[in-house]
GROMACS .gro file of N, CA and C in nm:
model
  510
    1MET      N    1  -7.461   6.533  -6.495
    1MET     CA    2  -7.551   6.587  -6.395
    1MET      C    3  -7.691   6.593  -6.456
    2GLY      N    4  -7.776   6.681  -6.412
    2GLY     CA    5  -7.907   6.693  -6.472
    2GLY      C    6  -8.015   6.703  -6.368
    3ILE      N    7  -8.132   6.653  -6.399
    3ILE     CA    8  -8.247   6.665  -6.311
    3ILE      C    9  -8.219   6.602  -6.175
    4GLY      N   10  -8.128   6.509  -6.167
    4GLY     CA   11  -8.093   6.448  -6.040
    4GLY      C   12  -8.030   6.547  -5.942
    5ASP      N   13  -7.989   6.665  -5.988
    5ASP     CA   14  -7.932   6.765  -5.899
    5ASP      C   15  -8.042   6.816  -5.806
    6ALA      N   16  -8.051   6.757  -5.686
    6ALA     CA   17  -8.158   6.793  -5.593
    6ALA      C   18  -8.144   6.937  -5.546
    7GLN      N   19  -8.024   6.982  -5.527
    7GLN     CA   20  -8.000   7.117  -5.480
    7GLN      C   21  -7.939   7.200  -5.594
    8VAL      N   22  -7.982   7.324  -5.603
    8VAL     CA   23  -7.921   7.417  -5.697
    8VAL      C   24  -7.825   7.501  -5.613
    9SER      N   25  -7.698   7.493  -5.644
    9SER     CA   26  -7.599   7.563  -5.563
    9SER      C   27  -7.607   7.713  -5.584
   10ALA      N   28  -7.554   7.785  -5.488
   10ALA     CA   29  -7.544   7.931  -5.499
   10ALA      C   30  -7.460   7.968  -5.621
   11GLU      N   31  -7.357   7.890  -5.648
   11GLU     CA   32  -7.271   7.915  -5.765
   11GLU      C   33  -7.350   7.897  -5.895
   12ASP      N   34  -7.434   7.792  -5.901
   12ASP     CA   35  -7.517   7.772  -6.019
   12ASP      C   36  -7.615   7.888  -6.038
   13LEU      N   37  -7.678   7.930  -5.929
   13LEU     CA   38  -7.772   8.043  -5.939
   13LEU      C   39  -7.703   8.170  -5.985
   14GLU      N   40  -7.580   8.192  -5.938
   14GLU     CA   41  -7.504   8.310  -5.980
   14GLU      C   42  -7.470   8.299  -6.129
   15THR      N   43  -7.432   8.181  -6.174
   15THR     CA   44  -7.402   8.161  -6.317
   15THR      C   45  -7.527   8.187  -6.401
   16VAL      N   46  -7.640   8.132  -6.360
   16VAL     CA   47  -7.764   8.152  -6.435
   16VAL      C   48  -7.804   8.299  -6.433
   17THR      N   49  -7.784   8.366  -6.322
   17THR     CA   50  -7.812   8.511  -6.315
   17THR      C   51  -7.727   8.586  -6.417
   18GLN      N   52  -7.600   8.552  -6.425
   18GLN     CA   53  -7.511   8.616  -6.523
   18GLN      C   54  -7.555   8.582  -6.665
   19GLN      N   55  -7.592   8.457  -6.688
   19GLN     CA   56  -7.634   8.416  -6.822
   19GLN      C   57  -7.758   8.493  -6.868
   20LEU      N   58  -7.855   8.507  -6.777
   20LEU     CA   59  -7.983   8.568  -6.812
   20LEU      C   60  -7.980   8.721  -6.802
   21GLY      N   61  -7.886   8.773  -6.724
   21GLY     CA   62  -7.883   8.917  -6.700
   21GLY      C   63  -7.990   8.960  -6.600
   22ARG      N   64  -8.042   8.865  -6.526
   22ARG     CA   65  -8.144   8.890  -6.423
   22ARG      C   66  -8.147   8.771  -6.329
   23THR      N   67  -8.209   8.790  -6.215
   23THR     CA   68  -8.224   8.681  -6.119
   23THR      C   69  -8.327   8.582  -6.172
   24PRO      N   70  -8.291   8.453  -6.178
   24PRO     CA   71  -8.388   8.354  -6.225
   24PRO      C   72  -8.501   8.338  -6.123
   25ARG      N   73  -8.618   8.301  -6.174
   25ARG     CA   74  -8.734   8.282  -6.088
   25ARG      C   75  -8.778   8.137  -6.091
   26GLY      N   76  -8.813   8.084  -5.975
   26GLY     CA   77  -8.871   7.951  -5.967
   26GLY      C   78  -8.781   7.837  -6.006
   27THR      N   79  -8.651   7.851  -5.992
   27THR     CA   80  -8.558   7.745  -6.033
   27THR      C   81  -8.568   7.625  -5.940
   28ARG      N   82  -8.598   7.510  -5.997
   28ARG     CA   83  -8.607   7.384  -5.921
   28ARG      C   84  -8.477   7.305  -5.926
   29ALA      N   85  -8.417   7.300  -6.045
   29ALA     CA   86  -8.301   7.214  -6.065
   29ALA      C   87  -8.223   7.261  -6.187
   30ILE      N   88  -8.099   7.217  -6.192
   30ILE     CA   89  -8.020   7.232  -6.314
   30ILE      C   90  -8.052   7.108  -6.396
   31ALA      N   91  -8.115   7.129  -6.511
   31ALA     CA   92  -8.163   7.017  -6.592
   31ALA      C   93  -8.060   6.967  -6.692
   32SER      N   94  -7.964   7.053  -6.727
   32SER     CA   95  -7.861   7.015  -6.823
   32SER      C   96  -7.743   7.111  -6.806
   33ARG      N   97  -7.627   7.061  -6.843
   33ARG     CA   98  -7.505   7.143  -6.835
   33ARG      C   99  -7.429   7.137  -6.968
   34CYS      N  100  -7.367   7.248  -7.003
   34CYS     CA  101  -7.279   7.250  -7.120
   34CYS      C  102  -7.157   7.163  -7.091
   35PRO      N  103  -7.082   7.126  -7.192
   35PRO     CA  104  -6.963   7.044  -7.170
   35PRO      C  105  -6.865   7.107  -7.070
   36SER      N  106  -6.867   7.238  -7.058
   36SER     CA  107  -6.779   7.307  -6.964
   36SER      C  108  -6.826   7.290  -6.820
   37GLY      N  109  -6.948   7.245  -6.801
   37GLY     CA  110  -7.000   7.223  -6.668
   37GLY      C  111  -7.098   7.329  -6.620
   38HIS      N  112  -7.107   7.441  -6.693
   38HIS     CA  113  -7.203   7.542  -6.647
   38HIS      C  114  -7.345   7.506  -6.690
   39PRO      N  115  -7.444   7.553  -6.613
   39PRO     CA  116  -7.582   7.523  -6.649
   39PRO      C  117  -7.616   7.576  -6.788
   40ASN      N  118  -7.694   7.497  -6.863
   40ASN     CA  119  -7.748   7.549  -6.989
   40ASN      C  120  -7.899   7.537  -6.994
   41VAL      N  121  -7.957   7.459  -6.902
   41VAL     CA  122  -8.103   7.447  -6.891
   41VAL      C  123  -8.138   7.437  -6.743
   42VAL      N  124  -8.237   7.516  -6.702
   42VAL     CA  125  -8.292   7.500  -6.568
   42VAL      C  126  -8.433   7.444  -6.578
   43GLN      N  127  -8.471   7.371  -6.475
   43GLN     CA  128  -8.609   7.327  -6.460
   43GLN      C  129  -8.674   7.428  -6.365
   44THR      N  130  -8.791   7.478  -6.404
   44THR     CA  131  -8.860   7.578  -6.322
   44THR      C  132  -8.986   7.520  -6.260
   45ASP      N  133  -9.028   7.583  -6.151
   45ASP     CA  134  -9.154   7.546  -6.089
   45ASP      C  135  -9.269   7.584  -6.182
   46PRO      N  136  -9.378   7.507  -6.179
   46PRO     CA  137  -9.495   7.541  -6.260
   46PRO      C  138  -9.560   7.675  -6.220
   47ARG      N  139  -9.533   7.719  -6.099
   47ARG     CA  140  -9.578   7.852  -6.055
   47ARG      C  141  -9.456   7.928  -6.003
   48LEU      N  142  -9.446   8.051  -6.044
   48LEU     CA  143  -9.338   8.136  -5.995
   48LEU      C  144  -9.364   8.168  -5.848
   49PRO      N  145  -9.264   8.217  -5.776
   49PRO     CA  146  -9.281   8.244  -5.633
   49PRO      C  147  -9.400   8.334  -5.600
   50ASP      N  148  -9.440   8.422  -5.693
   50ASP     CA  149  -9.556   8.509  -5.667
   50ASP      C  150  -9.689   8.442  -5.702
   51GLY      N  151  -9.685   8.314  -5.743
   51GLY     CA  152  -9.806   8.240  -5.774
   51GLY      C  153  -9.846   8.241  -5.921
   52THR      N  154  -9.776   8.318  -6.003
   52THR     CA  155  -9.805   8.325  -6.146
   52THR      C  156  -9.779   8.191  -6.213
   53PRO      N  157  -9.876   8.136  -6.287
   53PRO     CA  158  -9.851   8.011  -6.360
   53PRO      C  159  -9.737   8.031  -6.461
   54PHE      N  160  -9.649   7.933  -6.469
   54PHE     CA  161  -9.537   7.937  -6.561
   54PHE      C  162  -9.524   7.800  -6.626
   55PRO      N  163  -9.592   7.780  -6.741
   55PRO     CA  164  -9.597   7.646  -6.801
   55PRO      C  165  -9.466   7.597  -6.861
   56THR      N  166  -9.366   7.683  -6.873
   56THR     CA  167  -9.238   7.643  -6.931
   56THR      C  168  -9.154   7.572  -6.826
   57LEU      N  169  -9.153   7.440  -6.830
   57LEU     CA  170  -9.082   7.360  -6.731
   57LEU      C  171  -8.931   7.367  -6.750
   58TYR      N  172  -8.885   7.374  -6.875
   58TYR     CA  173  -8.741   7.380  -6.904
   58TYR      C  174  -8.709   7.510  -6.975
   59TYR      N  175  -8.605   7.576  -6.926
   59TYR     CA  176  -8.570   7.710  -6.973
   59TYR      C  177  -8.423   7.712  -7.011
   60LEU      N  178  -8.394   7.748  -7.135
   60LEU     CA  179  -8.258   7.754  -7.186
   60LEU      C  180  -8.187   7.878  -7.132
   61THR      N  181  -8.070   7.860  -7.071
   61THR     CA  182  -8.000   7.973  -7.007
   61THR      C  183  -7.868   8.010  -7.073
   62CYS      N  184  -7.805   7.920  -7.144
   62CYS     CA  185  -7.673   7.945  -7.204
   62CYS      C  186  -7.684   8.051  -7.313
   63PRO      N  187  -7.617   8.166  -7.296
   63PRO     CA  188  -7.629   8.273  -7.396
   63PRO      C  189  -7.583   8.233  -7.536
   64LYS      N  190  -7.475   8.156  -7.544
   64LYS     CA  191  -7.426   8.114  -7.676
   64LYS      C  192  -7.530   8.024  -7.744
   65LEU      N  193  -7.581   7.928  -7.671
   65LEU     CA  194  -7.679   7.838  -7.729
   65LEU      C  195  -7.808   7.912  -7.763
   66ASN      N  196  -7.850   8.005  -7.677
   66ASN     CA  197  -7.968   8.087  -7.706
   66ASN      C  198  -7.952   8.161  -7.839
   67SER      N  199  -7.834   8.217  -7.859
   67SER     CA  200  -7.807   8.292  -7.983
   67SER      C  201  -7.812   8.199  -8.104
   68LEU      N  202  -7.752   8.082  -8.092
   68LEU     CA  203  -7.752   7.987  -8.204
   68LEU      C  204  -7.894   7.940  -8.237
   69VAL      N  205  -7.974   7.916  -8.135
   69VAL     CA  206  -8.113   7.873  -8.157
   69VAL      C  207  -8.192   7.987  -8.221
   70SER      N  208  -8.167   8.110  -8.179
   70SER     CA  209  -8.234   8.225  -8.242
   70SER      C  210  -8.202   8.232  -8.391
   71THR      N  211  -8.079   8.199  -8.427
   71THR     CA  212  -8.041   8.199  -8.568
   71THR      C  213  -8.119   8.093  -8.645
   72LEU      N  214  -8.138   7.975  -8.584
   72LEU     CA  215  -8.219   7.872  -8.649
   72LEU      C  216  -8.363   7.920  -8.666
   73GLU      N  217  -8.417   7.985  -8.562
   73GLU     CA  218  -8.553   8.037  -8.570
   73GLU      C  219  -8.566   8.139  -8.683
   74SER      N  220  -8.474   8.234  -8.688
   74SER     CA  221  -8.484   8.338  -8.791
   74SER      C  222  -8.459   8.283  -8.931
   75GLY      N  223  -8.396   8.166  -8.939
   75GLY     CA  224  -8.374   8.101  -9.068
   75GLY      C  225  -8.494   8.022  -9.117
   76GLY      N  226  -8.602   8.018  -9.038
   76GLY     CA  227  -8.724   7.953  -9.083
   76GLY      C  228  -8.745   7.810  -9.038
   77LEU      N  229  -8.661   7.762  -8.946
   77LEU     CA  230  -8.674   7.622  -8.906
   77LEU      C  231  -8.810   7.594  -8.841
   78MET      N  232  -8.860   7.683  -8.756
   78MET     CA  233  -8.988   7.658  -8.690
   78MET      C  234  -9.102   7.646  -8.791
   79LYS      N  235  -9.102   7.732  -8.890
   79LYS     CA  236  -9.206   7.728  -8.994
   79LYS      C  237  -9.199   7.596  -9.070
   80GLU      N  238  -9.079   7.556  -9.104
   80GLU     CA  239  -9.060   7.431  -9.178
   80GLU      C  240  -9.102   7.311  -9.092
   81GLN      N  241  -9.068   7.311  -8.964
   81GLN     CA  242  -9.106   7.202  -8.876
   81GLN      C  243  -9.260   7.196  -8.862
   82THR      N  244  -9.322   7.313  -8.845
   82THR     CA  245  -9.468   7.318  -8.831
   82THR      C  246  -9.535   7.264  -8.957
   83GLU      N  247  -9.484   7.301  -9.074
   83GLU     CA  248  -9.540   7.250  -9.199
   83GLU      C  249  -9.528   7.099  -9.208
   84ARG      N  250  -9.416   7.044  -9.162
   84ARG     CA  251  -9.398   6.898  -9.166
   84ARG      C  252  -9.493   6.826  -9.072
   85LEU      N  253  -9.535   6.891  -8.964
   85LEU     CA  254  -9.631   6.827  -8.872
   85LEU      C  255  -9.761   6.792  -8.943
   86ALA      N  256  -9.799   6.871  -9.042
   86ALA     CA  257  -9.924   6.849  -9.114
   86ALA      C  258  -9.916   6.732  -9.212
   87THR      N  259  -9.795   6.693  -9.251
   87THR     CA  260  -9.782   6.589  -9.353
   87THR      C  261  -9.708   6.464  -9.307
   88ASP      N  262  -9.635   6.473  -9.198
   88ASP     CA  263  -9.555   6.362  -9.149
   88ASP      C  264  -9.619   6.306  -9.022
   89GLU      N  265  -9.697   6.199  -9.039
   89GLU     CA  266  -9.772   6.142  -8.927
   89GLU      C  267  -9.681   6.091  -8.816
   90GLU      N  268  -9.568   6.035  -8.853
   90GLU     CA  269  -9.474   5.983  -8.753
   90GLU      C  270  -9.416   6.098  -8.670
   91LEU      N  271  -9.378   6.207  -8.736
   91LEU     CA  272  -9.326   6.324  -8.666
   91LEU      C  273  -9.434   6.384  -8.575
   92ALA      N  274  -9.556   6.396  -8.626
   92ALA     CA  275  -9.666   6.451  -8.547
   92ALA      C  276  -9.694   6.365  -8.424
   93ALA      N  277  -9.686   6.233  -8.439
   93ALA     CA  278  -9.708   6.144  -8.325
   93ALA      C  279  -9.596   6.158  -8.222
   94ALA      N  280  -9.473   6.169  -8.268
   94ALA     CA  281  -9.360   6.187  -8.176
   94ALA      C  282  -9.370   6.320  -8.102
   95TYR      N  283  -9.414   6.422  -8.173
   95TYR     CA  284  -9.430   6.555  -8.113
   95TYR      C  285  -9.543   6.555  -8.011
   96LEU      N  286  -9.651   6.482  -8.041
   96LEU     CA  287  -9.760   6.468  -7.946
   96LEU      C  288  -9.711   6.396  -7.820
   97ARG      N  289  -9.629   6.292  -7.837
   97ARG     CA  290  -9.573   6.221  -7.721
   97ARG      C  291  -9.485   6.315  -7.638
   98ALA      N  292  -9.409   6.403  -7.704
   98ALA     CA  293  -9.326   6.500  -7.631
   98ALA      C  294  -9.414   6.592  -7.548
   99HIS      N  295  -9.523   6.638  -7.607
   99HIS     CA  296  -9.620   6.723  -7.536
   99HIS      C  297  -9.677   6.650  -7.415
  100GLU      N  298  -9.721   6.527  -7.435
  100GLU     CA  299  -9.782   6.450  -7.327
  100GLU      C  300  -9.682   6.424  -7.215
  101SER      N  301  -9.558   6.394  -7.250
  101SER     CA  302  -9.453   6.370  -7.152
  101SER      C  303  -9.424   6.497  -7.072
  102TYR      N  304  -9.413   6.608  -7.142
  102TYR     CA  305  -9.387   6.737  -7.080
  102TYR      C  306  -9.498   6.772  -6.982
  103LEU      N  307  -9.623   6.756  -7.027
  103LEU     CA  308  -9.739   6.786  -6.944
  103LEU      C  309  -9.744   6.696  -6.821
  104ALA      N  310  -9.720   6.567  -6.838
  104ALA     CA  311  -9.723   6.473  -6.725
  104ALA      C  312  -9.615   6.507  -6.624
  105GLU      N  313  -9.497   6.541  -6.673
  105GLU     CA  314  -9.387   6.575  -6.582
  105GLU      C  315  -9.419   6.703  -6.504
  106ARG      N  316  -9.469   6.803  -6.574
  106ARG     CA  317  -9.504   6.929  -6.506
  106ARG      C  318  -9.618   6.907  -6.407
  107ASP      N  319  -9.720   6.833  -6.448
  107ASP     CA  320  -9.835   6.809  -6.360
  107ASP      C  321  -9.797   6.727  -6.238
  108ALA      N  322  -9.696   6.642  -6.250
  108ALA     CA  323  -9.650   6.565  -6.134
  108ALA      C  324  -9.589   6.657  -6.028
  109ILE      N  325  -9.537   6.769  -6.072
  109ILE     CA  326  -9.483   6.869  -5.978
  109ILE      C  327  -9.597   6.952  -5.922
  110GLU      N  328  -9.677   7.008  -6.013
  110GLU     CA  329  -9.796   7.085  -5.975
  110GLU      C  330  -9.880   7.107  -6.100
  111SER      N  331 -10.004   7.065  -6.094
  111SER     CA  332 -10.094   7.084  -6.208
  111SER      C  333 -10.136   7.230  -6.216
  112LEU      N  334 -10.131   7.282  -6.336
  112LEU     CA  335 -10.179   7.419  -6.360
  112LEU      C  336 -10.324   7.416  -6.409
  113GLY      N  337 -10.382   7.297  -6.423
  113GLY     CA  338 -10.519   7.285  -6.468
  113GLY      C  339 -10.538   7.320  -6.614
  114THR      N  340 -10.433   7.306  -6.692
  114THR     CA  341 -10.438   7.339  -6.835
  114THR      C  342 -10.359   7.234  -6.913
  115GLN      N  343 -10.396   7.218  -7.038
  115GLN     CA  344 -10.324   7.127  -7.128
  115GLN      C  345 -10.214   7.201  -7.205
  116VAL      N  346 -10.199   7.330  -7.179
  116VAL     CA  347 -10.095   7.409  -7.245
  116VAL      C  348  -9.960   7.369  -7.188
  117THR      N  349  -9.867   7.336  -7.275
  117THR     CA  350  -9.731   7.306  -7.228
  117THR      C  351  -9.643   7.424  -7.265
  118ALA      N  352  -9.567   7.412  -7.370
  118ALA     CA  353  -9.476   7.520  -7.407
  118ALA      C  354  -9.434   7.502  -7.552
  119GLY      N  355  -9.390   7.610  -7.611
  119GLY     CA  356  -9.332   7.602  -7.744
  119GLY      C  357  -9.427   7.566  -7.856
  120GLY      N  358  -9.559   7.579  -7.831
  120GLY     CA  359  -9.657   7.550  -7.935
  120GLY      C  360  -9.704   7.407  -7.941
  121MET      N  361  -9.649   7.321  -7.855
  121MET     CA  362  -9.688   7.180  -7.858
  121MET      C  363  -9.838   7.167  -7.834
  122PRO      N  364  -9.903   7.070  -7.897
  122PRO     CA  365  -9.851   6.975  -7.994
  122PRO      C  366  -9.881   7.011  -8.139
  123GLY      N  367  -9.944   7.127  -8.164
  123GLY     CA  368  -9.989   7.157  -8.299
  123GLY      C  369  -9.895   7.236  -8.386
  124ARG      N  370  -9.802   7.308  -8.325
  124ARG     CA  371  -9.708   7.388  -8.404
  124ARG      C  372  -9.579   7.407  -8.325
  125VAL      N  373  -9.480   7.463  -8.390
  125VAL     CA  374  -9.353   7.492  -8.325
  125VAL      C  375  -9.345   7.643  -8.311
  126LYS      N  376  -9.355   7.691  -8.188
  126LYS     CA  377  -9.364   7.834  -8.162
  126LYS      C  378  -9.236   7.891  -8.102
  127CYS      N  379  -9.163   7.813  -8.024
  127CYS     CA  380  -9.040   7.860  -7.959
  127CYS      C  381  -8.939   7.746  -7.959
  128LEU      N  382  -8.842   7.755  -8.048
  128LEU     CA  383  -8.743   7.649  -8.060
  128LEU      C  384  -8.657   7.639  -7.935
  129HIS      N  385  -8.639   7.750  -7.863
  129HIS     CA  386  -8.559   7.749  -7.740
  129HIS      C  387  -8.616   7.649  -7.638
  130VAL      N  388  -8.748   7.645  -7.627
  130VAL     CA  389  -8.814   7.552  -7.534
  130VAL      C  390  -8.786   7.408  -7.576
  131HIS      N  391  -8.791   7.381  -7.705
  131HIS     CA  392  -8.771   7.245  -7.753
  131HIS      C  393  -8.626   7.199  -7.735
  132VAL      N  394  -8.533   7.289  -7.757
  132VAL     CA  395  -8.392   7.256  -7.735
  132VAL      C  396  -8.369   7.231  -7.586
  133ALA      N  397  -8.426   7.316  -7.501
  133ALA     CA  398  -8.412   7.297  -7.356
  133ALA      C  399  -8.469   7.162  -7.314
  134HIS      N  400  -8.587   7.128  -7.365
  134HIS     CA  401  -8.651   6.999  -7.333
  134HIS      C  402  -8.563   6.884  -7.381
  135ALA      N  403  -8.511   6.894  -7.502
  135ALA     CA  404  -8.426   6.787  -7.556
  135ALA      C  405  -8.299   6.770  -7.474
  136LEU      N  406  -8.238   6.879  -7.432
  136LEU     CA  407  -8.118   6.869  -7.351
  136LEU      C  408  -8.148   6.811  -7.213
  137ALA      N  409  -8.260   6.851  -7.155
  137ALA     CA  410  -8.296   6.804  -7.021
  137ALA      C  411  -8.331   6.655  -7.020
  138LYS      N  412  -8.400   6.608  -7.123
  138LYS     CA  413  -8.450   6.471  -7.123
  138LYS      C  414  -8.366   6.374  -7.206
  139GLY      N  415  -8.280   6.427  -7.292
  139GLY     CA  416  -8.198   6.341  -7.376
  139GLY      C  417  -8.263   6.313  -7.509
  140PRO      N  418  -8.188   6.254  -7.601
  140PRO     CA  419  -8.238   6.227  -7.735
  140PRO      C  420  -8.359   6.134  -7.735
  141GLY      N  421  -8.448   6.156  -7.833
  141GLY     CA  422  -8.561   6.068  -7.852
  141GLY      C  423  -8.689   6.111  -7.782
  142VAL      N  424  -8.686   6.221  -7.709
  142VAL     CA  425  -8.806   6.268  -7.637
  142VAL      C  426  -8.874   6.381  -7.713
  143ASN      N  427  -8.798   6.480  -7.756
  143ASN     CA  428  -8.855   6.594  -7.827
  143ASN      C  429  -8.792   6.603  -7.966
  144PRO      N  430  -8.865   6.562  -8.069
  144PRO     CA  431  -8.806   6.557  -8.203
  144PRO      C  432  -8.764   6.694  -8.257
  145MET      N  433  -8.834   6.799  -8.220
  145MET     CA  434  -8.798   6.932  -8.271
  145MET      C  435  -8.670   6.982  -8.207
  146GLY      N  436  -8.655   6.959  -8.078
  146GLY     CA  437  -8.532   6.995  -8.009
  146GLY      C  438  -8.415   6.911  -8.058
  147ASP      N  439  -8.439   6.781  -8.075
  147ASP     CA  440  -8.333   6.693  -8.126
  147ASP      C  441  -8.285   6.739  -8.264
  148GLU      N  442  -8.380   6.776  -8.350
  148GLU     CA  443  -8.344   6.820  -8.485
  148GLU      C  444  -8.260   6.948  -8.481
  149ALA      N  445  -8.300   7.043  -8.397
  149ALA     CA  446  -8.225   7.169  -8.386
  149ALA      C  447  -8.084   7.143  -8.336
  150LEU      N  448  -8.071   7.060  -8.234
  150LEU     CA  449  -7.937   7.028  -8.181
  150LEU      C  450  -7.852   6.957  -8.286
  151ALA      N  451  -7.913   6.867  -8.361
  151ALA     CA  452  -7.840   6.797  -8.467
  151ALA      C  453  -7.790   6.894  -8.573
  152LEU      N  454  -7.872   6.991  -8.608
  152LEU     CA  455  -7.830   7.092  -8.706
  152LEU      C  456  -7.711   7.173  -8.654
  153LEU      N  457  -7.716   7.214  -8.528
  153LEU     CA  458  -7.607   7.291  -8.470
  153LEU      C  459  -7.478   7.208  -8.464
  154LYS      N  460  -7.491   7.081  -8.428
  154LYS     CA  461  -7.373   6.994  -8.422
  154LYS      C  462  -7.317   6.967  -8.561
  155ALA      N  463  -7.405   6.946  -8.659
  155ALA     CA  464  -7.360   6.921  -8.796
  155ALA      C  465  -7.285   7.040  -8.853
  156GLN      N  466  -7.326   7.159  -8.813
  156GLN     CA  467  -7.260   7.281  -8.859
  156GLN      C  468  -7.140   7.316  -8.771
  157GLU      N  469  -7.114   7.230  -8.672
  157GLU     CA  470  -7.004   7.249  -8.577
  157GLU      C  471  -7.013   7.383  -8.506
  158LEU      N  472  -7.138   7.421  -8.472
  158LEU     CA  473  -7.160   7.547  -8.403
  158LEU      C  474  -7.170   7.529  -8.252
  159TRP      N  475  -7.213   7.412  -8.208
  159TRP     CA  476  -7.228   7.387  -8.065
  159TRP      C  477  -7.215   7.238  -8.040
  160PRO      N  478  -7.150   7.193  -7.934
  160PRO     CA  479  -7.074   7.277  -7.840
  160PRO      C  480  -6.937   7.312  -7.895
  161ALA      N  481  -6.905   7.436  -7.890
  161ALA     CA  482  -6.775   7.485  -7.932
  161ALA      C  483  -6.752   7.622  -7.868
  162GLY      N  484  -6.627   7.664  -7.867
  162GLY     CA  485  -6.596   7.796  -7.812
  162GLY      C  486  -6.614   7.802  -7.662
  163ASP      N  487  -6.664   7.915  -7.615
  163ASP     CA  488  -6.674   7.940  -7.472
  163ASP      C  489  -6.752   7.832  -7.398
  164CYS      N  490  -6.855   7.776  -7.459
  164CYS     CA  491  -6.934   7.674  -7.391
  164CYS      C  492  -6.854   7.549  -7.365
  165ALA      N  493  -6.755   7.523  -7.446
  165ALA     CA  494  -6.678   7.400  -7.433
  165ALA      C  495  -6.546   7.420  -7.356
  166GLU      N  496  -6.520   7.542  -7.310
  166GLU     CA  497  -6.400   7.568  -7.233
  166GLU      C  498  -6.408   7.498  -7.099
  167THR      N  499  -6.295   7.451  -7.050
  167THR     CA  500  -6.292   7.387  -6.919
  167THR      C  501  -6.315   7.491  -6.812
  168ALA      N  502  -6.405   7.463  -6.719
  168ALA     CA  503  -6.437   7.558  -6.612
  168ALA      C  504  -6.313   7.593  -6.530
  169ALA      N  505  -6.219   7.501  -6.518
  169ALA     CA  506  -6.099   7.529  -6.439
  169ALA      C  507  -6.004   7.622  -6.512
  170GLY      N  508  -6.022   7.638  -6.646
  170GLY     CA  509  -5.933   7.719  -6.729
  170GLY      C  510  -5.953   7.860  -6.708
   0.00000   0.00000   0.00000
């Protein structure tokens, strides 16, 4: 599934509400699903229903994945990634392309009149959750920071596993 999901079902909205512990705002689409089939990333409108600008186009909703990404953040991954941006020209160029792609996609929905995207792009890594959400929504090769975080979780056999990988029918 993914961004092609034109309609967000009532069941999906209820799942996301349970995941977040609150009613989601500005949900446009389910951008990615865990192997079990439940949403793990939503695509949001560039403006919330009350008109507030919301530059975060992709929002991570899966509680298990959120927790695992928080562990990577607290372990210093964002600092290490930001430091590499200053010395690795190829990584910095790929990260700039991720920023430009994110901005173009959001602006195609509605321009906020700003070059601010999300997660610190393109100069630093500020929120790994945003990068993981972007990587899951767009697939490998678009957001190098999100791809790296997902690869670390998979290498450590932390995700997908457990509740996220349970069959929805089970």
